[in-house]
Amino acid sequence: MQTYTALCAIGAEKILGNELKHLGYRLDGNAPGRVRFLGDEDALYLSNVCLRTADRVYLELARYEASNFDDLFDGCYAVDWQSYLKKDMYVVVDKVRVHKSKLNSEHTIQSMVQKAIYKKLGDVWHISTFPETGDRADIRVYLENDTVYILLDTSGEALHKRGYRADGGTAPLRETTAAILLQQMMWRRKLPLYDPFCGSGTIVIEAALYAHDIAPGIARGFAFEGFANFNPKRFHELRRKQAELIRTDVECHICGSDIDPSAVERARQNAEYACAAAGKALQMIGSDAKILRPEFSVASFDEVKAQYETGLVLCNPPYGERLGDEQSAEQLYRDMSSLFTQFNGWKMGVITSQKHFQECIGKHASSVKAFKAGNLDTMFYMFS
């Protein structure tokens, strides 16, 4: 068994943990924005391909105690780096995080770890110079209570980059955040879903992927494909198995609208890319079945009405740079109170960074959850 660390938005650790358990992996503790889990070698591939709410997946190469720089160097040097890295790769220790440890200079820790890696590879391969371009191996170091964690990035590009969004428009919602919201609302495919501020279509597309059991990373590439121990045959087998799980026989009602025609066009294009990628995955197993495209329309949020007795309104309304000023955002949120009449009997979920959202909309949420993705602090308001 190997130990992995999956990163996520702060506040989404439980949701990510449930995803990992659903994949069959055992959790090994968590910290803000991180969940450790145990898995076999297949977990390297499946976690990257299948996780909807994770931002990255790291392979833990070492965990050891270090109260001085000699211990830090020796523990890192002991790793069999040659089993993972190739001679044409260059190594970058991209981030160091320190918490309650004797060693607290992030810059010195970064330099020492990089030195230990190159020293080990130089001794094994009998070389003294290393490439500065080409395939890149990213290393992350956590030092917590004098315990060092050496992690190798297996994802490459962040996992929210599914590959279907050609243009996100202004301040788009991350795909992983949209997936988190769907899980937080415990949405299921039989329940109609509507996004009245669809923008580039992220919430709607993520719902469609979930409804049809399409693995979010089935069509993209990953950093682990450049590792020395990468098994392309096994990876192909696992992707085929994920293709076999895609459901093309489900009936679901997933729609979105936006007042901006160019945003709706982007949403349609992104949805087309996502569904076409799923179609290519189905071709791997000899199926010519098609994924039903979600519906998008040009409309102001106050013009739309519920087409079903019950469902879920889930949205990321404009704010800040998307509206120009806070006063405009507050007026929009006051006007949004009409949605409770237009979608009477529906659940509603709204994510925003506006601190006075409840006062503006004139309703108190039945539940409020804080999420932090990147540098953006948001609140998710749930109305039942």
mmCIF file of C-alpha atoms in Angstrom:
data_model
loop_
_atom_site.group_PDB
_atom_site.id
_atom_site.type_symbol
_atom_site.label_atom_id
_atom_site.label_comp_id
_atom_site.label_asym_id
_atom_site.label_seq_id
_atom_site.Cartn_x
_atom_site.Cartn_y
_atom_site.Cartn_z
ATOM 1 C CA MET A 1 0.000 0.000 0.000
ATOM 2 C CA GLN A 2 1.109 3.539 -0.733
ATOM 3 C CA THR A 3 0.141 6.804 0.926
ATOM 4 C CA TYR A 4 -1.317 9.640 -1.138
ATOM 5 C CA THR A 5 -2.402 13.185 -0.343
ATOM 6 C CA ALA A 6 -5.283 14.806 -2.184
ATOM 7 C CA LEU A 7 -5.727 18.575 -2.026
ATOM 8 C CA CYS A 8 -9.094 20.300 -2.035
ATOM 9 C CA ALA A 9 -10.793 23.575 -1.162
ATOM 10 C CA ILE A 10 -10.610 24.298 2.560
ATOM 11 C CA GLY A 11 -13.943 23.187 3.980
ATOM 12 C CA ALA A 12 -14.399 20.336 1.491
ATOM 13 C CA GLU A 13 -12.261 17.731 3.281
ATOM 14 C CA LYS A 14 -15.230 15.589 4.360
ATOM 15 C CA ILE A 15 -16.720 15.614 0.861
ATOM 16 C CA LEU A 16 -13.397 14.583 -0.660
ATOM 17 C CA GLY A 17 -12.985 11.914 2.018
ATOM 18 C CA ASN A 18 -16.372 10.453 1.103
ATOM 19 C CA GLU A 19 -15.323 10.359 -2.557
ATOM 20 C CA LEU A 20 -12.141 8.495 -1.658
ATOM 21 C CA LYS A 21 -14.032 5.978 0.468
ATOM 22 C CA HIS A 22 -16.483 5.451 -2.398
ATOM 23 C CA LEU A 23 -13.490 4.565 -4.607
ATOM 24 C CA GLY A 24 -12.503 1.977 -1.984
ATOM 25 C CA TYR A 25 -9.554 3.755 -0.345
ATOM 26 C CA ARG A 26 -8.863 4.034 3.382
ATOM 27 C CA LEU A 27 -8.410 7.492 4.834
ATOM 28 C CA ASP A 28 -5.238 8.276 6.769
ATOM 29 C CA GLY A 29 -6.059 11.624 8.361
ATOM 30 C CA ASN A 30 -6.563 15.130 7.068
ATOM 31 C CA ALA A 31 -5.622 18.765 7.557
ATOM 32 C CA PRO A 32 -7.199 21.943 6.172
ATOM 33 C CA GLY A 33 -7.344 21.494 2.405
ATOM 34 C CA ARG A 34 -5.715 18.036 2.494
ATOM 35 C CA VAL A 35 -6.853 14.426 2.828
ATOM 36 C CA ARG A 36 -4.378 11.545 3.110
ATOM 37 C CA PHE A 37 -5.409 8.089 1.948
ATOM 38 C CA LEU A 38 -3.971 4.636 1.409
ATOM 39 C CA GLY A 39 -4.168 2.832 -1.902
ATOM 40 C CA ASP A 40 -2.451 0.427 -4.255
ATOM 41 C CA GLU A 41 -0.588 1.409 -7.424
ATOM 42 C CA ASP A 42 -3.889 1.693 -9.316
ATOM 43 C CA ALA A 43 -4.900 4.462 -6.911
ATOM 44 C CA LEU A 44 -2.297 6.680 -8.569
ATOM 45 C CA TYR A 45 -4.263 6.485 -11.807
ATOM 46 C CA LEU A 46 -7.845 6.184 -10.556
ATOM 47 C CA SER A 47 -7.713 9.014 -8.035
ATOM 48 C CA ASN A 48 -6.573 11.445 -10.717
ATOM 49 C CA VAL A 49 -9.102 10.247 -13.282
ATOM 50 C CA CYS A 50 -12.120 9.828 -11.001
ATOM 51 C CA LEU A 51 -12.017 12.399 -8.191
ATOM 52 C CA ARG A 52 -14.403 15.279 -8.821
ATOM 53 C CA THR A 53 -13.585 17.471 -5.813
ATOM 54 C CA ALA A 54 -9.786 17.113 -5.551
ATOM 55 C CA ASP A 55 -7.457 19.827 -6.837
ATOM 56 C CA ARG A 56 -4.346 17.634 -6.998
ATOM 57 C CA VAL A 57 -3.113 14.204 -5.951
ATOM 58 C CA TYR A 58 0.360 13.733 -4.470
ATOM 59 C CA LEU A 59 2.263 10.533 -3.839
ATOM 60 C CA GLU A 60 3.943 10.513 -0.429
ATOM 61 C CA LEU A 61 7.545 9.443 -0.960
ATOM 62 C CA ALA A 62 8.771 9.945 2.592
ATOM 63 C CA ARG A 63 7.549 10.727 6.100
ATOM 64 C CA TYR A 64 10.179 11.130 8.815
ATOM 65 C CA GLU A 65 11.252 13.174 11.834
ATOM 66 C CA ALA A 66 13.671 16.066 11.331
ATOM 67 C CA SER A 67 14.688 18.549 13.990
ATOM 68 C CA ASN A 68 17.788 19.747 12.110
ATOM 69 C CA PHE A 69 18.927 20.184 8.513
ATOM 70 C CA ASP A 70 21.105 17.059 8.541
ATOM 71 C CA ASP A 71 18.037 14.952 9.330
ATOM 72 C CA LEU A 72 16.060 16.797 6.655
ATOM 73 C CA PHE A 73 18.740 16.106 4.030
ATOM 74 C CA ASP A 74 19.315 12.454 4.994
ATOM 75 C CA GLY A 75 15.609 11.565 4.963
ATOM 76 C CA CYS A 76 15.135 13.098 1.534
ATOM 77 C CA TYR A 77 18.314 11.481 0.165
ATOM 78 C CA ALA A 78 17.042 8.058 1.298
ATOM 79 C CA VAL A 79 14.134 8.205 -1.179
ATOM 80 C CA ASP A 80 14.601 6.081 -4.334
ATOM 81 C CA TRP A 81 14.102 9.078 -6.597
ATOM 82 C CA GLN A 82 15.416 7.139 -9.610
ATOM 83 C CA SER A 83 12.320 4.908 -9.415
ATOM 84 C CA TYR A 84 10.077 7.852 -10.246
ATOM 85 C CA LEU A 85 12.119 10.417 -12.159
ATOM 86 C CA LYS A 86 13.770 10.186 -15.565
ATOM 87 C CA LYS A 87 17.101 11.667 -16.537
ATOM 88 C CA ASP A 88 15.491 14.260 -18.817
ATOM 89 C CA MET A 89 13.218 15.640 -16.064
ATOM 90 C CA TYR A 90 13.990 18.697 -14.019
ATOM 91 C CA VAL A 91 12.938 18.890 -10.395
ATOM 92 C CA VAL A 92 11.199 21.841 -8.760
ATOM 93 C CA VAL A 93 10.390 22.045 -5.053
ATOM 94 C CA ASP A 94 7.434 24.299 -5.712
ATOM 95 C CA LYS A 95 6.019 24.775 -2.210
ATOM 96 C CA VAL A 96 7.096 24.356 1.402
ATOM 97 C CA ARG A 97 4.702 24.680 4.334
ATOM 98 C CA VAL A 98 5.939 24.743 7.942
ATOM 99 C CA HIS A 99 3.874 24.458 11.114
ATOM 100 C CA LYS A 100 5.158 24.245 14.700
ATOM 101 C CA SER A 101 8.592 22.873 13.810
ATOM 102 C CA LYS A 102 12.173 23.635 14.813
ATOM 103 C CA LEU A 103 13.093 24.131 11.159
ATOM 104 C CA ASN A 104 11.100 27.133 10.012
ATOM 105 C CA SER A 105 12.937 28.749 7.106
ATOM 106 C CA GLU A 106 10.893 27.730 4.070
ATOM 107 C CA HIS A 107 13.546 28.966 1.649
ATOM 108 C CA THR A 108 16.335 26.954 3.324
ATOM 109 C CA ILE A 109 14.147 23.842 3.543
ATOM 110 C CA GLN A 110 13.333 24.194 -0.155
ATOM 111 C CA SER A 111 17.014 24.515 -1.055
ATOM 112 C CA MET A 112 18.061 21.577 1.140
ATOM 113 C CA VAL A 113 15.422 19.228 -0.267
ATOM 114 C CA GLN A 114 16.332 20.139 -3.840
ATOM 115 C CA LYS A 115 20.007 19.569 -3.056
ATOM 116 C CA ALA A 116 19.291 16.140 -1.520
ATOM 117 C CA ILE A 117 17.273 15.037 -4.564
ATOM 118 C CA TYR A 118 19.961 16.023 -7.052
ATOM 119 C CA LYS A 119 22.688 14.539 -4.872
ATOM 120 C CA LYS A 120 20.882 11.188 -4.813
ATOM 121 C CA LEU A 121 20.193 11.179 -8.555
ATOM 122 C CA GLY A 122 23.752 12.240 -9.312
ATOM 123 C CA ASP A 123 25.162 9.418 -7.194
ATOM 124 C CA VAL A 124 22.877 6.806 -8.771
ATOM 125 C CA TRP A 125 23.216 7.955 -12.388
ATOM 126 C CA HIS A 126 26.834 9.158 -12.105
ATOM 127 C CA ILE A 127 26.065 12.588 -13.510
ATOM 128 C CA SER A 128 26.766 16.081 -12.227
ATOM 129 C CA THR A 129 24.534 18.272 -14.385
ATOM 130 C CA PHE A 130 20.761 18.158 -14.690
ATOM 131 C CA PRO A 131 18.304 19.596 -17.217
ATOM 132 C CA GLU A 132 16.621 22.928 -16.588
ATOM 133 C CA THR A 133 13.899 22.447 -19.196
ATOM 134 C CA GLY A 134 11.679 19.614 -20.412
ATOM 135 C CA ASP A 135 9.305 17.476 -18.329
ATOM 136 C CA ARG A 136 8.963 18.873 -14.839
ATOM 137 C CA ALA A 137 8.617 17.015 -11.539
ATOM 138 C CA ASP A 138 7.010 19.106 -8.812
ATOM 139 C CA ILE A 139 7.787 18.341 -5.169
ATOM 140 C CA ARG A 140 5.884 19.694 -2.188
ATOM 141 C CA VAL A 141 7.178 19.621 1.387
ATOM 142 C CA TYR A 142 5.155 19.836 4.582
ATOM 143 C CA LEU A 143 6.952 20.119 7.909
ATOM 144 C CA GLU A 144 4.519 19.773 10.801
ATOM 145 C CA ASN A 145 5.503 19.233 14.428
ATOM 146 C CA ASP A 146 8.997 18.237 13.233
ATOM 147 C CA THR A 147 7.578 15.579 10.881
ATOM 148 C CA VAL A 148 8.585 15.935 7.230
ATOM 149 C CA TYR A 149 6.284 14.894 4.400
ATOM 150 C CA ILE A 150 7.904 14.689 0.935
ATOM 151 C CA LEU A 151 5.241 14.637 -1.770
ATOM 152 C CA LEU A 152 5.477 14.143 -5.544
ATOM 153 C CA ASP A 153 2.822 15.813 -7.699
ATOM 154 C CA THR A 154 1.121 13.150 -9.833
ATOM 155 C CA SER A 155 -1.490 15.396 -11.476
ATOM 156 C CA GLY A 156 0.443 18.011 -13.414
ATOM 157 C CA GLU A 157 -2.143 20.619 -14.302
ATOM 158 C CA ALA A 158 -4.654 21.164 -11.499
ATOM 159 C CA LEU A 159 -7.511 18.670 -11.622
ATOM 160 C CA HIS A 160 -10.156 21.358 -12.037
ATOM 161 C CA LYS A 161 -8.831 21.665 -15.594
ATOM 162 C CA ARG A 162 -10.915 18.828 -17.012
ATOM 163 C CA GLY A 163 -10.097 19.839 -20.567
ATOM 164 C CA TYR A 164 -13.551 20.897 -21.735
ATOM 165 C CA ARG A 165 -13.520 24.605 -20.896
ATOM 166 C CA ALA A 166 -12.102 26.485 -23.863
ATOM 167 C CA ASP A 167 -13.195 29.849 -22.464
ATOM 168 C CA GLY A 168 -14.328 30.509 -18.914
ATOM 169 C CA GLY A 169 -15.253 34.160 -19.309
ATOM 170 C CA THR A 170 -14.754 36.534 -16.371
ATOM 171 C CA ALA A 171 -14.041 35.039 -12.909
ATOM 172 C CA PRO A 172 -15.292 31.512 -13.729
ATOM 173 C CA LEU A 173 -16.207 29.026 -11.017
ATOM 174 C CA ARG A 174 -13.719 26.186 -10.701
ATOM 175 C CA GLU A 175 -14.989 22.824 -11.909
ATOM 176 C CA THR A 176 -13.952 21.199 -8.628
ATOM 177 C CA THR A 177 -15.881 23.838 -6.674
ATOM 178 C CA ALA A 178 -18.999 23.144 -8.731
ATOM 179 C CA ALA A 179 -18.604 19.441 -7.971
ATOM 180 C CA ILE A 180 -18.254 20.255 -4.262
ATOM 181 C CA LEU A 181 -21.509 22.231 -4.314
ATOM 182 C CA LEU A 182 -23.365 19.353 -5.982
ATOM 183 C CA GLN A 183 -22.085 16.947 -3.328
ATOM 184 C CA GLN A 184 -22.858 19.383 -0.510
ATOM 185 C CA MET A 185 -26.459 19.594 -1.712
ATOM 186 C CA MET A 186 -26.537 15.775 -2.054
ATOM 187 C CA TRP A 187 -27.923 16.203 -5.571
ATOM 188 C CA ARG A 188 -29.005 13.104 -7.481
ATOM 189 C CA ARG A 189 -29.577 12.716 -11.211
ATOM 190 C CA LYS A 190 -33.343 12.242 -10.948
ATOM 191 C CA LEU A 191 -33.783 15.714 -9.433
ATOM 192 C CA PRO A 192 -34.095 18.527 -12.015
ATOM 193 C CA LEU A 193 -31.303 21.094 -11.779
ATOM 194 C CA TYR A 194 -31.291 24.691 -12.974
ATOM 195 C CA ASP A 195 -28.598 27.380 -12.951
ATOM 196 C CA PRO A 196 -30.031 30.846 -13.736
ATOM 197 C CA PHE A 197 -26.534 32.424 -13.860
ATOM 198 C CA CYS A 198 -24.811 29.706 -15.860
ATOM 199 C CA GLY A 199 -21.891 31.789 -17.181
ATOM 200 C CA SER A 200 -19.561 29.360 -18.947
ATOM 201 C CA GLY A 201 -21.750 26.439 -17.837
ATOM 202 C CA THR A 202 -19.524 24.909 -15.172
ATOM 203 C CA ILE A 203 -22.237 23.873 -12.680
ATOM 204 C CA VAL A 204 -24.471 22.469 -15.403
ATOM 205 C CA ILE A 205 -21.639 20.554 -17.102
ATOM 206 C CA GLU A 206 -20.334 19.110 -13.835
ATOM 207 C CA ALA A 207 -23.868 17.957 -13.019
ATOM 208 C CA ALA A 208 -24.107 16.292 -16.432
ATOM 209 C CA LEU A 209 -20.785 14.487 -15.916
ATOM 210 C CA TYR A 210 -21.970 13.273 -12.518
ATOM 211 C CA ALA A 211 -25.413 12.242 -13.790
ATOM 212 C CA HIS A 212 -23.899 10.088 -16.542
ATOM 213 C CA ASP A 213 -21.108 8.647 -14.359
ATOM 214 C CA ILE A 214 -18.433 10.215 -16.558
ATOM 215 C CA ALA A 215 -15.063 10.301 -14.799
ATOM 216 C CA PRO A 216 -13.993 13.974 -14.893
ATOM 217 C CA GLY A 217 -10.400 13.236 -15.906
ATOM 218 C CA ILE A 218 -11.083 10.517 -18.453
ATOM 219 C CA ALA A 219 -9.919 12.636 -21.405
ATOM 220 C CA ARG A 220 -6.942 14.589 -20.009
ATOM 221 C CA GLY A 221 -3.285 13.904 -19.353
ATOM 222 C CA PHE A 222 -1.399 13.722 -16.068
ATOM 223 C CA ALA A 223 2.110 14.214 -14.725
ATOM 224 C CA PHE A 224 2.433 10.537 -13.773
ATOM 225 C CA GLU A 225 2.490 9.609 -17.464
ATOM 226 C CA GLY A 226 6.050 10.944 -17.510
ATOM 227 C CA PHE A 227 7.264 8.965 -14.471
ATOM 228 C CA ALA A 228 9.873 6.240 -14.809
ATOM 229 C CA ASN A 229 7.511 3.658 -13.298
ATOM 230 C CA PHE A 230 4.473 4.589 -15.419
ATOM 231 C CA ASN A 231 2.578 1.563 -16.727
ATOM 232 C CA PRO A 232 0.756 2.696 -19.890
ATOM 233 C CA LYS A 233 -0.926 -0.672 -20.447
ATOM 234 C CA ARG A 234 -2.463 -0.691 -16.970
ATOM 235 C CA PHE A 235 -3.522 2.956 -17.269
ATOM 236 C CA HIS A 236 -5.270 2.192 -20.571
ATOM 237 C CA GLU A 237 -7.060 -0.765 -18.961
ATOM 238 C CA LEU A 238 -8.312 1.394 -16.096
ATOM 239 C CA ARG A 239 -9.532 4.132 -18.425
ATOM 240 C CA ARG A 240 -11.417 1.526 -20.445
ATOM 241 C CA LYS A 241 -13.100 0.324 -17.245
ATOM 242 C CA GLN A 242 -14.154 3.891 -16.490
ATOM 243 C CA ALA A 243 -15.551 4.189 -20.007
ATOM 244 C CA GLU A 244 -17.619 1.061 -19.368
ATOM 245 C CA LEU A 245 -19.217 2.775 -16.360
ATOM 246 C CA ILE A 246 -20.552 5.725 -18.383
ATOM 247 C CA ARG A 247 -24.356 5.772 -18.329
ATOM 248 C CA THR A 248 -26.061 6.763 -21.563
ATOM 249 C CA ASP A 249 -29.499 5.462 -20.585
ATOM 250 C CA VAL A 250 -30.337 7.934 -17.822
ATOM 251 C CA GLU A 251 -33.015 10.610 -18.069
ATOM 252 C CA CYS A 252 -32.061 13.852 -16.369
ATOM 253 C CA HIS A 253 -33.186 17.466 -16.589
ATOM 254 C CA ILE A 254 -30.145 19.739 -16.293
ATOM 255 C CA CYS A 255 -30.465 23.271 -17.650
ATOM 256 C CA GLY A 256 -28.894 26.691 -17.387
ATOM 257 C CA SER A 257 -29.505 30.217 -18.583
ATOM 258 C CA ASP A 258 -27.757 33.582 -18.604
ATOM 259 C CA ILE A 259 -28.689 37.080 -19.688
ATOM 260 C CA ASP A 260 -25.435 37.311 -21.682
ATOM 261 C CA PRO A 261 -25.737 35.602 -25.111
ATOM 262 C CA SER A 262 -21.946 35.243 -25.410
ATOM 263 C CA ALA A 263 -21.838 33.433 -22.040
ATOM 264 C CA VAL A 264 -24.545 31.031 -23.194
ATOM 265 C CA GLU A 265 -22.622 30.355 -26.388
ATOM 266 C CA ARG A 266 -19.496 29.593 -24.322
ATOM 267 C CA ALA A 267 -21.506 27.272 -22.097
ATOM 268 C CA ARG A 268 -22.871 25.370 -25.090
ATOM 269 C CA GLN A 269 -19.406 25.071 -26.593
ATOM 270 C CA ASN A 270 -17.897 23.841 -23.320
ATOM 271 C CA ALA A 271 -20.705 21.319 -22.875
ATOM 272 C CA GLU A 272 -20.121 20.096 -26.414
ATOM 273 C CA TYR A 273 -16.423 19.580 -25.669
ATOM 274 C CA ALA A 274 -17.235 17.687 -22.461
ATOM 275 C CA CYS A 275 -19.816 15.410 -24.067
ATOM 276 C CA ALA A 276 -17.657 14.824 -27.156
ATOM 277 C CA ALA A 277 -14.761 13.766 -24.900
ATOM 278 C CA ALA A 278 -17.087 11.287 -23.184
ATOM 279 C CA GLY A 279 -18.101 10.031 -26.619
ATOM 280 C CA LYS A 280 -14.455 9.385 -27.502
ATOM 281 C CA ALA A 281 -14.076 7.435 -24.264
ATOM 282 C CA LEU A 282 -17.079 5.311 -25.240
ATOM 283 C CA GLN A 283 -15.446 4.617 -28.597
ATOM 284 C CA MET A 284 -12.593 2.925 -26.704
ATOM 285 C CA ILE A 285 -15.069 0.196 -25.750
ATOM 286 C CA GLY A 286 -16.674 0.036 -29.184
ATOM 287 C CA SER A 287 -19.777 2.070 -28.317
ATOM 288 C CA ASP A 288 -21.206 4.770 -30.561
ATOM 289 C CA ALA A 289 -23.708 5.935 -27.901
ATOM 290 C CA LYS A 290 -24.080 9.674 -27.359
ATOM 291 C CA ILE A 291 -24.353 11.757 -24.213
ATOM 292 C CA LEU A 292 -27.409 14.016 -24.132
ATOM 293 C CA ARG A 293 -26.226 17.629 -24.109
ATOM 294 C CA PRO A 294 -27.547 19.838 -21.291
ATOM 295 C CA GLU A 295 -29.803 22.719 -22.329
ATOM 296 C CA PHE A 296 -28.814 26.389 -22.209
ATOM 297 C CA SER A 297 -30.896 29.460 -23.033
ATOM 298 C CA VAL A 298 -30.551 33.246 -23.057
ATOM 299 C CA ALA A 299 -32.742 34.698 -20.325
ATOM 300 C CA SER A 300 -32.680 37.002 -17.341
ATOM 301 C CA PHE A 301 -33.025 35.139 -14.045
ATOM 302 C CA ASP A 302 -36.316 36.933 -13.272
ATOM 303 C CA GLU A 303 -37.868 35.640 -16.516
ATOM 304 C CA VAL A 304 -37.429 31.919 -15.892
ATOM 305 C CA LYS A 305 -39.975 29.666 -14.213
ATOM 306 C CA ALA A 306 -39.887 26.147 -12.818
ATOM 307 C CA GLN A 307 -40.885 23.431 -15.270
ATOM 308 C CA TYR A 308 -41.168 20.781 -12.561
ATOM 309 C CA GLU A 309 -42.738 20.651 -9.115
ATOM 310 C CA THR A 310 -39.439 20.128 -7.353
ATOM 311 C CA GLY A 311 -35.768 20.432 -8.131
ATOM 312 C CA LEU A 312 -32.567 22.267 -7.264
ATOM 313 C CA VAL A 313 -31.545 25.796 -8.193
ATOM 314 C CA LEU A 314 -27.760 25.967 -7.908
ATOM 315 C CA CYS A 315 -25.861 29.071 -8.921
ATOM 316 C CA ASN A 316 -22.843 31.326 -8.648
ATOM 317 C CA PRO A 317 -24.352 34.792 -9.220
ATOM 318 C CA PRO A 318 -22.144 37.651 -10.460
ATOM 319 C CA TYR A 319 -20.217 39.685 -7.927
ATOM 320 C CA GLY A 320 -17.154 41.911 -7.692
ATOM 321 C CA GLU A 321 -15.294 42.094 -10.990
ATOM 322 C CA ARG A 322 -18.167 40.472 -12.851
ATOM 323 C CA LEU A 323 -20.538 43.316 -11.906
ATOM 324 C CA GLY A 324 -18.171 46.210 -11.413
ATOM 325 C CA ASP A 325 -19.055 47.278 -7.877
ATOM 326 C CA GLU A 326 -20.490 45.989 -4.619
ATOM 327 C CA GLN A 327 -23.639 48.113 -4.830
ATOM 328 C CA SER A 328 -24.628 46.447 -8.107
ATOM 329 C CA ALA A 329 -24.075 43.033 -6.539
ATOM 330 C CA GLU A 330 -26.235 43.877 -3.529
ATOM 331 C CA GLN A 331 -29.057 45.081 -5.786
ATOM 332 C CA LEU A 332 -28.838 41.872 -7.805
ATOM 333 C CA TYR A 333 -29.086 39.792 -4.641
ATOM 334 C CA ARG A 334 -32.151 41.746 -3.509
ATOM 335 C CA ASP A 335 -33.774 41.080 -6.878
ATOM 336 C CA MET A 336 -32.883 37.383 -6.617
ATOM 337 C CA SER A 337 -35.544 36.968 -3.920
ATOM 338 C CA SER A 338 -38.005 36.430 -6.792
ATOM 339 C CA LEU A 339 -36.414 33.016 -7.416
ATOM 340 C CA PHE A 340 -38.100 31.666 -4.297
ATOM 341 C CA THR A 341 -41.481 32.423 -5.896
ATOM 342 C CA GLN A 342 -40.489 31.352 -9.403
ATOM 343 C CA PHE A 343 -39.111 28.040 -8.097
ATOM 344 C CA ASN A 344 -41.507 27.448 -5.233
ATOM 345 C CA GLY A 345 -40.935 23.994 -3.737
ATOM 346 C CA TRP A 346 -37.348 23.757 -5.011
ATOM 347 C CA LYS A 347 -34.154 23.642 -2.982
ATOM 348 C CA MET A 348 -31.654 26.405 -3.632
ATOM 349 C CA GLY A 349 -27.898 26.721 -3.240
ATOM 350 C CA VAL A 350 -25.965 29.956 -3.815
ATOM 351 C CA ILE A 351 -22.202 30.470 -3.548
ATOM 352 C CA THR A 352 -20.872 34.005 -3.163
ATOM 353 C CA SER A 353 -18.179 36.056 -1.484
ATOM 354 C CA GLN A 354 -20.756 38.706 -0.516
ATOM 355 C CA LYS A 355 -20.879 38.795 3.298
ATOM 356 C CA HIS A 356 -24.347 40.368 3.456
ATOM 357 C CA PHE A 357 -26.029 37.992 1.024
ATOM 358 C CA GLN A 358 -28.761 36.799 3.425
ATOM 359 C CA GLU A 359 -29.718 40.345 4.366
ATOM 360 C CA CYS A 360 -29.867 41.332 0.698
ATOM 361 C CA ILE A 361 -31.976 38.407 -0.446
ATOM 362 C CA GLY A 362 -34.244 38.662 2.591
ATOM 363 C CA LYS A 363 -34.017 34.978 3.526
ATOM 364 C CA HIS A 364 -32.057 33.060 6.119
ATOM 365 C CA ALA A 365 -30.411 29.927 4.778
ATOM 366 C CA SER A 366 -31.166 26.609 6.443
ATOM 367 C CA SER A 367 -27.427 25.881 6.304
ATOM 368 C CA VAL A 368 -24.267 27.873 5.531
ATOM 369 C CA LYS A 369 -20.866 26.399 4.661
ATOM 370 C CA ALA A 370 -17.564 28.222 4.164
ATOM 371 C CA PHE A 371 -15.219 27.178 1.356
ATOM 372 C CA LYS A 372 -11.864 28.616 0.384
ATOM 373 C CA ALA A 373 -10.491 27.795 -3.049
ATOM 374 C CA GLY A 374 -7.187 29.479 -3.827
ATOM 375 C CA ASN A 375 -7.293 32.973 -2.348
ATOM 376 C CA LEU A 376 -11.068 33.341 -2.603
ATOM 377 C CA ASP A 377 -13.163 33.056 0.567
ATOM 378 C CA THR A 378 -16.751 32.114 -0.216
ATOM 379 C CA MET A 379 -19.913 31.163 1.617
ATOM 380 C CA PHE A 380 -22.357 28.567 0.322
ATOM 381 C CA TYR A 381 -25.954 29.277 1.334
ATOM 382 C CA MET A 382 -28.393 26.379 1.222
ATOM 383 C CA PHE A 383 -32.153 26.891 1.317
ATOM 384 C CA SER A 384 -34.499 23.916 1.677
#
